[in-house]
Coordinates of N, CA and C and ligand atoms in Angstrom, one line a residue:
M1 N 67.2 -55.1 256.4 CA 66.6 -55.7 255.2 C 66.3 -54.6 254.1
K2 N 66.6 -54.9 252.9 CA 66.4 -53.8 251.8 C 65.3 -54.3 250.9
V3 N 64.5 -53.3 250.5 CA 63.4 -53.6 249.6 C 63.5 -52.8 248.3
L4 N 63.3 -53.5 247.2 CA 63.3 -52.7 245.9 C 61.8 -52.7 245.5
V5 N 61.3 -51.5 245.2 CA 59.9 -51.3 244.8 C 59.9 -50.8 243.3
A6 N 59.3 -51.6 242.4 CA 59.3 -51.2 241.0 C 58.0 -50.4 240.7
V7 N 58.3 -49.2 240.2 CA 57.1 -48.3 239.9 C 57.1 -47.9 238.4
K8 N 56.0 -48.0 237.8 CA 55.9 -47.6 236.4 C 55.1 -46.4 236.3
R9 N 55.4 -45.5 235.3 CA 54.6 -44.3 235.0 C 53.7 -44.7 233.9
V10 N 52.4 -44.4 234.1 CA 51.4 -44.8 233.1 C 50.4 -43.6 232.9
V11 N 49.5 -43.8 231.9 CA 48.5 -42.8 231.7 C 47.5 -42.8 232.9
D12 N 47.2 -41.6 233.4 CA 46.3 -41.5 234.6 C 45.0 -42.3 234.3
S13 N 44.5 -43.0 235.3 CA 43.4 -43.9 235.0 C 42.1 -43.1 234.8
G14 N 42.1 -41.8 235.2 CA 40.9 -41.0 235.0 C 40.8 -40.4 233.6
I15 N 41.8 -40.6 232.8 CA 41.8 -40.0 231.5 C 41.1 -40.8 230.4
K16 N 40.3 -40.2 229.6 CA 39.8 -41.0 228.4 C 40.8 -40.9 227.3
V17 N 41.4 -41.9 227.0 CA 42.5 -41.9 226.0 C 42.0 -41.9 224.6
R18 N 42.8 -41.4 223.7 CA 42.5 -41.4 222.3 C 43.3 -42.6 221.7
V19 N 42.6 -43.6 221.1 CA 43.2 -44.7 220.5 C 43.5 -44.6 219.1
K20 N 44.8 -44.7 218.7 CA 45.2 -44.7 217.3 C 45.6 -46.1 216.9
P21 N 45.6 -46.5 215.6 CA 46.0 -47.8 215.2 C 47.3 -48.3 215.8
D22 N 48.3 -47.3 215.9 CA 49.6 -47.7 216.4 C 49.7 -47.6 217.9
G23 N 48.6 -47.4 218.6 CA 48.7 -47.3 220.1 C 47.9 -46.1 220.7
I24 N 48.0 -45.9 222.0 CA 47.4 -44.8 222.7 C 48.1 -43.5 222.3
D25 N 47.4 -42.5 222.1 CA 48.0 -41.2 221.8 C 48.4 -40.6 223.1
L26 N 49.7 -40.5 223.3 CA 50.3 -40.0 224.6 C 50.5 -38.5 224.6
Q27 N 50.3 -37.9 223.5 CA 50.6 -36.4 223.4 C 49.8 -35.6 224.4
G28 N 50.5 -34.9 225.3 CA 49.8 -34.0 226.3 C 48.9 -34.7 227.3
V29 N 49.0 -36.1 227.4 CA 48.1 -36.8 228.3 C 48.7 -36.8 229.7
K30 N 47.8 -36.7 230.7 CA 48.3 -36.7 232.1 C 48.8 -38.1 232.4
M31 N 50.0 -38.2 233.0 CA 50.6 -39.5 233.4 C 50.7 -39.5 234.9
T32 N 50.8 -40.7 235.4 CA 50.9 -40.8 236.9 C 51.5 -42.1 237.2
I33 N 51.8 -42.3 238.5 CA 52.3 -43.6 238.9 C 51.3 -44.7 238.8
N34 N 51.6 -45.9 238.3 CA 50.7 -47.0 238.2 C 50.0 -47.2 239.5
P35 N 48.7 -47.3 239.6 CA 48.1 -47.4 241.0 C 48.6 -48.6 241.8
F36 N 48.8 -49.8 241.1 CA 49.2 -50.9 241.9 C 50.7 -50.7 242.4
C37 N 51.5 -49.9 241.7 CA 52.8 -49.6 242.1 C 52.8 -48.7 243.3
E38 N 51.8 -47.8 243.3 CA 51.7 -46.9 244.5 C 51.4 -47.7 245.7
I39 N 50.5 -48.7 245.6 CA 50.1 -49.6 246.7 C 51.4 -50.3 247.2
A40 N 52.3 -50.7 246.2 CA 53.5 -51.4 246.6 C 54.4 -50.5 247.4
V41 N 54.5 -49.2 247.0 CA 55.3 -48.3 247.8 C 54.7 -48.1 249.2
E42 N 53.4 -47.9 249.2 CA 52.8 -47.7 250.5 C 53.1 -48.9 251.5
E43 N 53.0 -50.1 250.9 CA 53.2 -51.3 251.7 C 54.7 -51.3 252.2
A44 N 55.6 -50.9 251.4 CA 57.0 -50.9 251.8 C 57.2 -49.9 252.9
V45 N 56.5 -48.8 252.8 CA 56.6 -47.7 253.9 C 56.0 -48.2 255.2
R46 N 54.9 -48.9 255.1 CA 54.3 -49.5 256.3 C 55.2 -50.5 256.9
L47 N 55.9 -51.4 256.1 CA 56.8 -52.4 256.7 C 58.0 -51.7 257.4
K48 N 58.4 -50.5 256.7 CA 59.5 -49.8 257.4 C 59.1 -49.1 258.7
E49 N 57.8 -48.6 258.7 CA 57.3 -48.0 259.9 C 57.2 -49.1 261.1
K50 N 57.0 -50.3 260.7 CA 56.9 -51.4 261.7 C 58.3 -51.9 262.0
K51 N 59.4 -51.3 261.4 CA 60.8 -51.6 261.6 C 61.1 -53.0 261.1
L52 N 60.4 -53.5 260.1 CA 60.6 -54.8 259.5 C 61.6 -54.7 258.4
I53 N 61.7 -53.5 257.8 CA 62.8 -53.3 256.8 C 63.5 -52.0 257.0
A54 N 64.7 -51.9 256.5 CA 65.6 -50.8 256.9 C 65.6 -49.7 255.7
E55 N 65.5 -50.2 254.5 CA 65.7 -49.3 253.4 C 64.8 -49.6 252.2
I56 N 64.2 -48.6 251.7 CA 63.3 -48.7 250.5 C 63.9 -48.0 249.3
V57 N 64.1 -48.8 248.2 CA 64.6 -48.2 247.0 C 63.6 -48.3 245.9
A58 N 63.1 -47.2 245.3 CA 62.2 -47.2 244.2 C 62.9 -47.2 242.9
V59 N 62.4 -48.0 241.9 CA 63.1 -48.0 240.6 C 62.0 -47.9 239.5
T60 N 62.4 -47.1 238.5 CA 61.5 -47.1 237.3 C 62.4 -47.2 236.1
I61 N 61.8 -47.8 235.0 CA 62.5 -47.9 233.8 C 61.7 -47.2 232.8
G62 N 62.3 -46.1 232.1 CA 61.5 -45.4 231.2 C 62.1 -44.0 230.9
P63 N 61.4 -43.2 230.1 CA 61.9 -41.9 229.7 C 62.1 -40.9 230.9
K64 N 62.7 -39.8 230.6 CA 63.1 -38.9 231.7 C 62.0 -38.4 232.6
Q65 N 60.7 -38.4 232.0 CA 59.6 -37.9 232.9 C 59.3 -39.0 234.0
G66 N 59.8 -40.2 233.8 CA 59.6 -41.2 234.8 C 60.1 -40.8 236.2
A67 N 61.0 -39.8 236.2 CA 61.5 -39.3 237.5 C 60.4 -38.8 238.3
E68 N 59.3 -38.3 237.7 CA 58.2 -37.8 238.5 C 57.6 -38.9 239.4
S69 N 57.5 -40.1 238.8 CA 56.9 -41.2 239.6 C 57.9 -41.6 240.7
L70 N 59.2 -41.5 240.5 CA 60.2 -41.7 241.5 C 60.1 -40.7 242.6
R71 N 59.9 -39.4 242.3 CA 59.8 -38.4 243.3 C 58.5 -38.6 244.1
H72 N 57.5 -39.1 243.5 CA 56.2 -39.4 244.2 C 56.5 -40.5 245.2
A73 N 57.2 -41.6 244.8 CA 57.6 -42.7 245.7 C 58.4 -42.2 246.8
L74 N 59.3 -41.3 246.5 CA 60.2 -40.7 247.6 C 59.4 -39.9 248.6
A75 N 58.4 -39.2 248.0 CA 57.5 -38.3 248.9 C 56.7 -39.2 249.8
L76 N 56.3 -40.4 249.3 CA 55.5 -41.3 250.1 C 56.4 -42.0 251.2
G77 N 57.7 -42.0 251.0 CA 58.5 -42.6 252.1 C 59.7 -43.4 251.6
A78 N 59.9 -43.6 250.3 CA 61.0 -44.4 249.8 C 62.3 -43.6 250.2
D79 N 63.4 -44.3 250.4 CA 64.6 -43.6 250.8 C 65.5 -43.2 249.6
K80 N 65.5 -44.0 248.6 CA 66.4 -43.7 247.4 C 65.6 -44.1 246.2
A81 N 66.1 -43.6 245.0 CA 65.5 -44.1 243.8 C 66.5 -44.4 242.7
I82 N 66.1 -45.2 241.8 CA 67.0 -45.5 240.6 C 66.2 -45.3 239.4
H83 N 66.7 -44.5 238.5 CA 66.0 -44.3 237.2 C 66.8 -45.0 236.1
V84 N 66.3 -46.0 235.5 CA 66.9 -46.7 234.4 C 66.3 -46.0 233.1
T85 N 67.1 -45.2 232.4 CA 66.6 -44.4 231.4 C 66.6 -45.0 230.0
T86 N 65.5 -44.7 229.3 CA 65.4 -45.1 227.9 C 64.3 -44.2 227.3
E87 N 64.5 -43.9 226.0 CA 63.4 -43.1 225.4 C 62.4 -43.9 224.7
A88 N 62.5 -45.2 224.8 CA 61.5 -46.1 224.1 C 60.2 -46.0 224.9
R89 N 59.1 -46.3 224.1 CA 57.8 -46.2 224.7 C 57.6 -47.3 225.8
I90 N 57.3 -46.9 227.0 CA 57.2 -47.9 228.1 C 55.9 -48.7 227.9
D91 N 54.9 -48.3 227.2 CA 53.7 -49.1 227.1 C 53.8 -50.0 225.8
Q92 N 54.9 -49.9 225.1 CA 55.0 -50.8 223.9 C 56.4 -51.5 223.8
A93 N 57.4 -50.7 223.9 CA 58.8 -51.3 223.6 C 59.5 -51.8 224.8
V94 N 59.1 -51.3 226.0 CA 59.7 -51.8 227.2 C 58.8 -52.9 227.8
Q95 N 59.2 -54.2 227.4 CA 58.3 -55.3 227.7 C 58.6 -56.0 228.9
P96 N 57.7 -56.8 229.5 CA 57.9 -57.5 230.8 C 59.3 -58.2 230.9
L97 N 59.7 -58.9 229.9 CA 60.9 -59.7 230.1 C 62.1 -58.7 230.1
D98 N 62.0 -57.6 229.4 CA 63.1 -56.6 229.5 C 63.2 -56.0 230.9
V99 N 62.0 -55.7 231.4 CA 61.9 -55.0 232.7 C 62.4 -56.0 233.8
A100 N 62.0 -57.3 233.7 CA 62.4 -58.3 234.6 C 63.9 -58.5 234.6
N101 N 64.5 -58.6 233.4 CA 65.9 -58.7 233.3 C 66.7 -57.6 233.9
I102 N 66.2 -56.4 233.7 CA 66.9 -55.2 234.3 C 66.8 -55.2 235.8
L103 N 65.6 -55.5 236.3 CA 65.4 -55.6 237.8 C 66.2 -56.7 238.4
A104 N 66.4 -57.8 237.7 CA 67.2 -58.9 238.2 C 68.7 -58.4 238.3
K105 N 69.1 -57.6 237.3 CA 70.5 -57.1 237.4 C 70.7 -56.2 238.6
L106 N 69.7 -55.4 238.9 CA 69.8 -54.5 240.1 C 69.7 -55.3 241.4
V107 N 68.9 -56.3 241.4 CA 68.8 -57.2 242.6 C 70.2 -57.8 242.9
E108 N 70.8 -58.3 241.8 CA 72.2 -58.9 242.0 C 73.2 -57.8 242.4
R109 N 73.1 -56.6 241.8 CA 74.1 -55.6 242.2 C 73.9 -55.1 243.6
D110 N 72.7 -54.9 244.1 CA 72.5 -54.3 245.4 C 72.0 -55.2 246.5
N111 N 71.8 -56.5 246.2 CA 71.4 -57.4 247.2 C 70.1 -57.1 248.0
Y112 N 69.0 -57.0 247.3 CA 67.8 -56.7 248.0 C 67.2 -58.1 248.6
N113 N 66.4 -57.9 249.6 CA 65.8 -59.1 250.3 C 64.4 -59.4 249.8
L114 N 63.8 -58.3 249.2 CA 62.4 -58.4 248.8 C 62.2 -57.4 247.6
V115 N 61.4 -57.9 246.6 CA 61.0 -56.9 245.6 C 59.5 -56.8 245.7
L116 N 59.0 -55.6 245.8 CA 57.6 -55.4 245.8 C 57.2 -54.7 244.5
M117 N 56.1 -55.2 243.9 CA 55.7 -54.7 242.6 C 54.2 -54.6 242.5
G118 N 53.7 -53.8 241.5 CA 52.3 -53.9 241.2 C 52.0 -55.2 240.6
K119 N 50.7 -55.6 240.8 CA 50.3 -56.9 240.2 C 50.2 -56.7 238.6
Q120 N 50.1 -55.5 238.2 CA 49.8 -55.3 236.8 C 50.0 -53.8 236.5
S121 N 50.4 -53.5 235.2 CA 50.5 -52.1 234.8 C 49.1 -51.8 234.1
I122 N 48.5 -50.7 234.4 CA 47.2 -50.5 233.8 C 47.3 -50.0 232.4
D123 N 48.5 -49.8 231.8 CA 48.6 -49.4 230.4 C 48.7 -50.6 229.5
D124 N 49.5 -51.6 229.9 CA 49.6 -52.8 229.0 C 48.9 -54.0 229.5
D125 N 48.5 -53.9 230.8 CA 47.7 -55.1 231.4 C 48.4 -56.4 231.3
F126 N 49.8 -56.4 231.3 CA 50.5 -57.7 231.1 C 50.3 -58.6 232.3
N127 N 50.6 -58.1 233.5 CA 50.6 -59.0 234.7 C 51.6 -60.1 234.5
Q128 N 52.8 -59.8 234.2 CA 53.8 -60.8 233.9 C 55.2 -60.5 234.6
T129 N 55.4 -59.2 234.8 CA 56.8 -58.8 235.2 C 57.3 -59.5 236.5
G130 N 56.4 -59.4 237.5 CA 56.8 -60.0 238.8 C 57.1 -61.5 238.7
Q131 N 56.2 -62.2 237.9 CA 56.4 -63.6 237.8 C 57.7 -63.9 237.0
M132 N 58.0 -63.1 236.0 CA 59.2 -63.4 235.2 C 60.5 -63.1 236.1
L133 N 60.4 -62.0 236.9 CA 61.5 -61.7 237.8 C 61.8 -62.8 238.8
A134 N 60.7 -63.3 239.4 CA 60.9 -64.4 240.3 C 61.6 -65.6 239.6
G135 N 61.1 -65.9 238.4 CA 61.7 -67.0 237.6 C 63.2 -66.8 237.3
L136 N 63.5 -65.5 236.9 CA 64.9 -65.3 236.6 C 65.8 -65.3 237.8
L137 N 65.3 -64.9 239.0 CA 66.1 -64.9 240.2 C 66.1 -66.3 240.9
D138 N 65.1 -67.1 240.4 CA 64.9 -68.4 241.1 C 64.5 -68.1 242.6
W139 N 63.6 -67.1 242.7 CA 63.1 -66.7 244.1 C 61.6 -67.2 244.2
P140 N 61.1 -67.4 245.4 CA 59.7 -67.7 245.5 C 58.9 -66.4 245.3
Q141 N 57.7 -66.5 244.9 CA 56.8 -65.4 244.6 C 55.4 -65.5 245.2
A142 N 54.8 -64.4 245.5 CA 53.4 -64.4 245.9 C 52.8 -63.3 245.1
T143 N 51.8 -63.6 244.2 CA 51.2 -62.6 243.4 C 49.8 -62.2 244.0
F144 N 49.3 -61.1 243.6 CA 47.9 -60.6 244.0 C 47.8 -60.5 245.5
A145 N 48.8 -59.9 246.2 CA 48.8 -59.9 247.6 C 47.8 -58.9 248.2
S146 N 47.0 -59.4 249.1 CA 46.1 -58.5 249.8 C 46.4 -58.3 251.3
N147 N 47.5 -59.0 251.7 CA 48.0 -58.9 253.1 C 49.4 -59.4 253.1
I148 N 50.3 -58.7 253.8 CA 51.7 -59.2 253.9 C 52.1 -59.1 255.3
Q149 N 52.6 -60.2 255.9 CA 53.2 -60.2 257.2 C 54.6 -60.7 257.1
I150 N 55.6 -60.1 257.7 CA 56.9 -60.6 257.7 C 57.4 -60.8 259.1
T151 N 57.8 -62.1 259.4 CA 58.3 -62.4 260.8 C 59.5 -63.3 260.6
D152 N 60.6 -62.9 261.3 CA 61.9 -63.7 261.3 C 62.3 -64.2 259.9
G153 N 62.2 -63.2 258.9 CA 62.7 -63.6 257.5 C 61.7 -64.4 256.8
I154 N 60.5 -64.6 257.3 CA 59.5 -65.4 256.6 C 58.4 -64.5 256.2
A155 N 58.0 -64.5 254.9 CA 56.9 -63.7 254.4 C 55.6 -64.5 254.4
Q156 N 54.5 -64.0 255.0 CA 53.3 -64.7 254.9 C 52.3 -63.8 254.1
V157 N 51.8 -64.3 253.0 CA 51.0 -63.4 252.1 C 49.7 -64.0 251.9
I158 N 48.6 -63.2 252.0 CA 47.3 -63.6 251.6 C 47.1 -63.1 250.2
R159 N 46.7 -64.1 249.3 CA 46.6 -63.8 247.9 C 45.1 -63.8 247.5
E160 N 44.7 -62.9 246.6 CA 43.3 -62.9 246.2 C 43.3 -63.8 245.0
I161 N 42.5 -64.9 245.1 CA 42.4 -65.8 244.0 C 40.9 -65.9 243.7
D162 N 40.6 -66.5 242.5 CA 39.2 -66.7 242.1 C 38.3 -67.3 243.2
G163 N 37.3 -66.5 243.6 CA 36.4 -67.1 244.6 C 36.9 -67.2 246.0
G164 N 38.0 -66.6 246.4 CA 38.5 -66.7 247.7 C 39.9 -66.1 248.0
L165 N 40.5 -66.6 249.1 CA 41.8 -66.1 249.5 C 42.7 -67.3 249.7
Q166 N 44.0 -67.1 249.4 CA 44.9 -68.2 249.6 C 46.1 -67.7 250.5
T167 N 46.5 -68.4 251.5 CA 47.6 -67.9 252.3 C 48.8 -68.7 252.0
V168 N 49.9 -68.0 251.6 CA 51.2 -68.8 251.3 C 52.3 -68.2 252.2
K169 N 53.3 -68.9 252.4 CA 54.5 -68.4 253.1 C 55.7 -68.9 252.5
F170 N 56.8 -68.0 252.5 CA 58.1 -68.4 252.0 C 59.2 -67.7 252.7
K171 N 60.4 -68.3 252.6 CA 61.5 -67.6 253.3 C 62.1 -66.6 252.3
L172 N 62.3 -65.4 252.8 CA 62.9 -64.3 251.9 C 64.3 -64.7 251.6
P173 N 64.8 -64.3 250.4 CA 64.3 -63.3 249.5 C 63.1 -63.8 248.7
G174 N 62.3 -62.9 248.2 CA 61.2 -63.2 247.3 C 60.6 -62.0 246.6
V175 N 59.7 -62.3 245.8 CA 59.0 -61.3 245.0 C 57.5 -61.3 245.4
I176 N 56.9 -60.1 245.7 CA 55.5 -60.0 246.0 C 54.9 -59.0 245.1
T177 N 53.8 -59.3 244.4 CA 53.1 -58.3 243.6 C 51.8 -58.0 244.3
C178 N 51.5 -56.7 244.3 CA 50.4 -56.1 245.2 C 49.1 -55.9 244.5
D179 N 48.0 -56.3 245.1 CA 46.7 -56.1 244.6 C 46.0 -54.9 245.2
L180 N 44.8 -54.6 244.7 CA 44.1 -53.4 245.1 C 43.8 -53.2 246.6
R181 N 43.4 -54.4 247.2 CA 42.9 -54.3 248.6 C 44.0 -54.4 249.6
L182 N 45.3 -54.4 249.2 CA 46.4 -54.5 250.1 C 46.4 -53.3 251.1
N183 N 46.2 -52.1 250.6 CA 46.2 -50.9 251.4 C 45.6 -49.7 250.7
Q184 N 45.5 -48.6 251.4 CA 45.0 -47.4 250.7 C 46.2 -46.4 250.8
P185 N 46.9 -46.1 249.7 CA 48.1 -45.3 249.8 C 47.8 -43.9 250.5
R186 N 48.7 -43.4 251.3 CA 48.6 -42.1 251.9 C 48.7 -41.0 250.9
F187 N 48.3 -39.8 251.2 CA 48.7 -38.6 250.4 C 50.1 -38.2 250.8
A188 N 50.8 -37.7 249.8 CA 52.1 -37.2 250.1 C 51.9 -35.8 250.7
S189 N 52.5 -35.5 251.8 CA 52.3 -34.2 252.4 C 53.3 -33.2 251.8
V190 N 53.0 -31.9 251.9 CA 53.8 -30.9 251.2 C 55.3 -31.0 251.7
P191 N 55.5 -31.1 253.1 CA 56.9 -31.2 253.5 C 57.6 -32.4 253.0
N192 N 56.8 -33.5 252.8 CA 57.5 -34.7 252.3 C 57.8 -34.6 250.8
I193 N 56.9 -33.9 250.1 CA 57.2 -33.6 248.7 C 58.5 -32.8 248.6
M194 N 58.6 -31.8 249.5 CA 59.8 -31.0 249.4 C 61.1 -31.8 249.8
K195 N 60.9 -32.7 250.8 CA 62.0 -33.5 251.3 C 62.5 -34.5 250.1
A196 N 61.5 -34.9 249.4 CA 61.8 -35.9 248.3 C 62.7 -35.3 247.3
K197 N 62.7 -34.0 247.1 CA 63.6 -33.4 246.1 C 65.0 -33.6 246.4
S198 N 65.4 -33.7 247.7 CA 66.8 -33.9 248.0 C 67.2 -35.3 248.4
K199 N 66.3 -36.3 248.2 CA 66.7 -37.7 248.4 C 67.5 -38.2 247.2
P200 N 68.4 -39.1 247.4 CA 69.2 -39.6 246.3 C 68.5 -40.3 245.1
L201 N 68.8 -39.9 243.9 CA 68.2 -40.5 242.7 C 69.3 -40.8 241.7
E202 N 69.6 -42.1 241.6 CA 70.6 -42.5 240.7 C 70.1 -42.7 239.3
T203 N 70.8 -42.3 238.3 CA 70.3 -42.5 236.9 C 71.3 -43.4 236.2
I204 N 70.7 -44.4 235.5 CA 71.5 -45.4 234.8 C 70.9 -45.6 233.4
P205 N 71.7 -45.3 232.3 CA 71.2 -45.6 231.0 C 70.9 -47.1 230.8
L206 N 69.8 -47.4 230.2 CA 69.3 -48.8 230.1 C 70.4 -49.7 229.5
D207 N 71.1 -49.1 228.5 CA 72.1 -50.0 227.8 C 73.3 -50.4 228.7
K208 N 73.4 -49.8 229.9 CA 74.4 -50.3 230.8 C 74.0 -51.5 231.5
L209 N 72.7 -51.8 231.5 CA 72.2 -53.0 232.3 C 71.6 -54.1 231.4
G210 N 71.3 -53.7 230.2 CA 70.6 -54.7 229.3 C 70.2 -54.1 228.0
K211 N 69.3 -54.7 227.3 CA 68.8 -54.1 226.1 C 67.3 -54.5 225.9
L212 N 66.7 -53.8 225.0 CA 65.2 -54.1 224.7 C 65.2 -55.1 223.6
H213 N 64.4 -56.1 223.8 CA 64.4 -57.2 222.8 C 63.2 -57.0 221.7
N214 N 62.2 -56.2 222.1 CA 61.1 -56.1 221.2 C 60.6 -57.5 220.7
S215 N 60.4 -58.4 221.7 CA 60.0 -59.7 221.3 C 58.5 -59.8 221.0
I216 N 57.7 -58.8 221.4 CA 56.3 -58.8 221.0 C 56.1 -57.6 220.1
Q217 N 55.5 -57.7 218.9 CA 55.1 -56.6 218.1 C 53.6 -56.4 218.3
I218 N 53.3 -55.1 218.5 CA 51.8 -54.8 218.6 C 51.4 -54.5 217.1
T219 N 50.5 -55.3 216.6 CA 50.1 -55.2 215.2 C 49.0 -54.2 215.0
K220 N 48.1 -54.1 216.0 CA 47.0 -53.2 215.9 C 46.4 -52.8 217.2
T221 N 45.9 -51.6 217.4 CA 45.2 -51.3 218.6 C 43.8 -50.7 218.2
E222 N 42.8 -51.2 218.9 CA 41.4 -50.7 218.5 C 40.7 -50.2 219.8
A223 N 40.0 -49.1 219.6 CA 39.2 -48.6 220.7 C 38.0 -49.6 220.9
P224 N 37.4 -49.7 222.2 CA 36.3 -50.5 222.3 C 35.1 -50.0 221.5
A225 N 34.2 -50.9 221.1 CA 33.0 -50.5 220.3 C 32.2 -49.5 221.1
I226 N 31.7 -48.5 220.4 CA 30.9 -47.4 221.1 C 29.5 -48.0 221.4
R227 N 29.1 -47.9 222.7 CA 27.9 -48.4 223.2 C 26.7 -47.6 222.6
K228 N 25.7 -48.3 222.1 CA 24.5 -47.5 221.6 C 23.8 -47.0 222.9
G229 N 23.1 -45.9 222.7 CA 22.4 -45.3 223.9 C 21.2 -46.1 224.3
G230 N 20.9 -46.2 225.5 CA 19.7 -46.9 226.0 C 18.4 -46.1 225.9
A231 N 17.3 -46.7 226.1 CA 16.0 -46.0 226.0 C 15.1 -46.5 227.1
I232 N 14.2 -45.6 227.6 CA 13.2 -46.0 228.6 C 11.9 -46.3 227.8
V233 N 11.3 -47.5 228.0 CA 10.1 -47.8 227.3 C 8.9 -47.7 228.3
E234 N 7.7 -47.4 227.8 CA 6.6 -47.2 228.7 C 6.1 -48.4 229.5
N235 N 6.1 -49.6 228.8 CA 5.6 -50.8 229.5 C 6.2 -52.0 228.8
V236 N 5.9 -53.2 229.4 CA 6.5 -54.4 229.0 C 6.1 -54.8 227.5
D237 N 4.8 -54.4 227.1 CA 4.4 -54.7 225.8 C 5.3 -54.0 224.8
V238 N 5.6 -52.7 225.0 CA 6.4 -51.9 224.1 C 7.8 -52.6 224.1
L239 N 8.3 -53.0 225.3 CA 9.7 -53.6 225.4 C 9.7 -54.8 224.5
L240 N 8.7 -55.7 224.6 CA 8.7 -56.9 223.8 C 8.6 -56.6 222.3
Q241 N 7.8 -55.6 222.0 CA 7.7 -55.3 220.6 C 9.0 -54.8 220.0
K242 N 9.7 -54.0 220.8 CA 11.0 -53.5 220.4 C 12.1 -54.6 220.2
L243 N 12.0 -55.5 221.2 CA 13.0 -56.6 221.2 C 12.7 -57.5 219.9
R244 N 11.4 -57.6 219.6 CA 11.0 -58.5 218.5 C 11.3 -57.8 217.2
N245 N 10.9 -56.6 217.0 CA 10.9 -55.9 215.7 C 12.2 -55.1 215.4
E246 N 12.8 -54.5 216.5 CA 14.0 -53.7 216.3 C 15.3 -54.5 216.5
A247 N 15.3 -55.1 217.7 CA 16.6 -55.9 218.1 C 16.6 -57.3 217.4
K248 N 15.4 -57.7 216.9 CA 15.2 -59.0 216.3 C 15.8 -60.1 217.1
L249 N 15.4 -60.1 218.4 CA 16.0 -61.1 219.3 C 15.1 -62.4 219.2
F250 N 13.9 -62.3 218.8 CA 13.1 -63.5 218.6 C 12.0 -63.3 217.6
Ligands
AMP301 P1 53.1 -55.7 234.0 O1 53.7 -57.1 234.0 O2 53.6 -54.9 232.8 O3 51.6 -55.7 234.1 O4 53.7 -54.9 235.2 C1 53.6 -55.5 236.6 C2 54.5 -54.6 237.5 O5 55.9 -54.7 237.0 C3 54.2 -53.1 237.6 O6 53.2 -52.9 238.4 C4 55.6 -52.6 238.1 O7 55.7 -52.9 239.5 C5 56.6 -53.5 237.3 N1 57.0 -52.8 236.0 C6 56.5 -53.0 234.8 N2 57.1 -52.1 233.9 C7 57.9 -51.3 234.6 C8 58.8 -50.3 234.3 N3 58.9 -49.8 233.1 N4 59.5 -49.7 235.3 C9 59.4 -50.1 236.6 N5 58.5 -51.1 237.0 C10 57.8 -51.8 236.0

């Protein structure tokens, strides 16, 4: 059984980004693998360790630096990688339907039995690509997975839903998007980082598989409002007086 794992390169979640009207300033900013995609890679590796799958292929769509995320996936345990290259901004111009279309082409070309993805990219927060891919392939899907069991070609997935958990099952092939509590990704060891450098990495220019439609235009980006500093008051009377006279709440 072959698994395709989609990994996106995003701004590191620990970075305080600078917001400009036309988007996040990416100049010199630390980038990393999208955390939910790292969880998807880890899950694929665990399934392979349980001998439930034979091959893990990691794929990214994006500029040449995206190869770093693929090498990270290879160091975690992926067997091969595919880099679909474009110089377009992945947080703006490479949109979910474009990504889903390209992944669908690769699934048709290479016959995967399962696609594992992050539930969401932390840069654009779309949470759409997995659902669109399942629609395009006419495959069943389980989103927000917090547990995945595969037995005799059937995937049983526990999904995190509002106020609880839902268990679903379907016959593979299918698409599963991974949530935070699915697993804790391992650290890539130095020998595995070295080994990853010699694992196969195929590069395909995006225009060989599809095109970018720019169906959504980002018209404006704004930073969140700056929070006013808090203050400690001496007692409840002072608090009430400040709420009445300064905050004018009553
Ligand atoms: P989104 O729908 O943008 O929130 O992304 C959901 C998931 O789709 C991500 O966690 C990735 O697994 C996959 N994905 C989105 N964009 C890309 C990309 N440029 N390259 C590879 N995978 C992607």
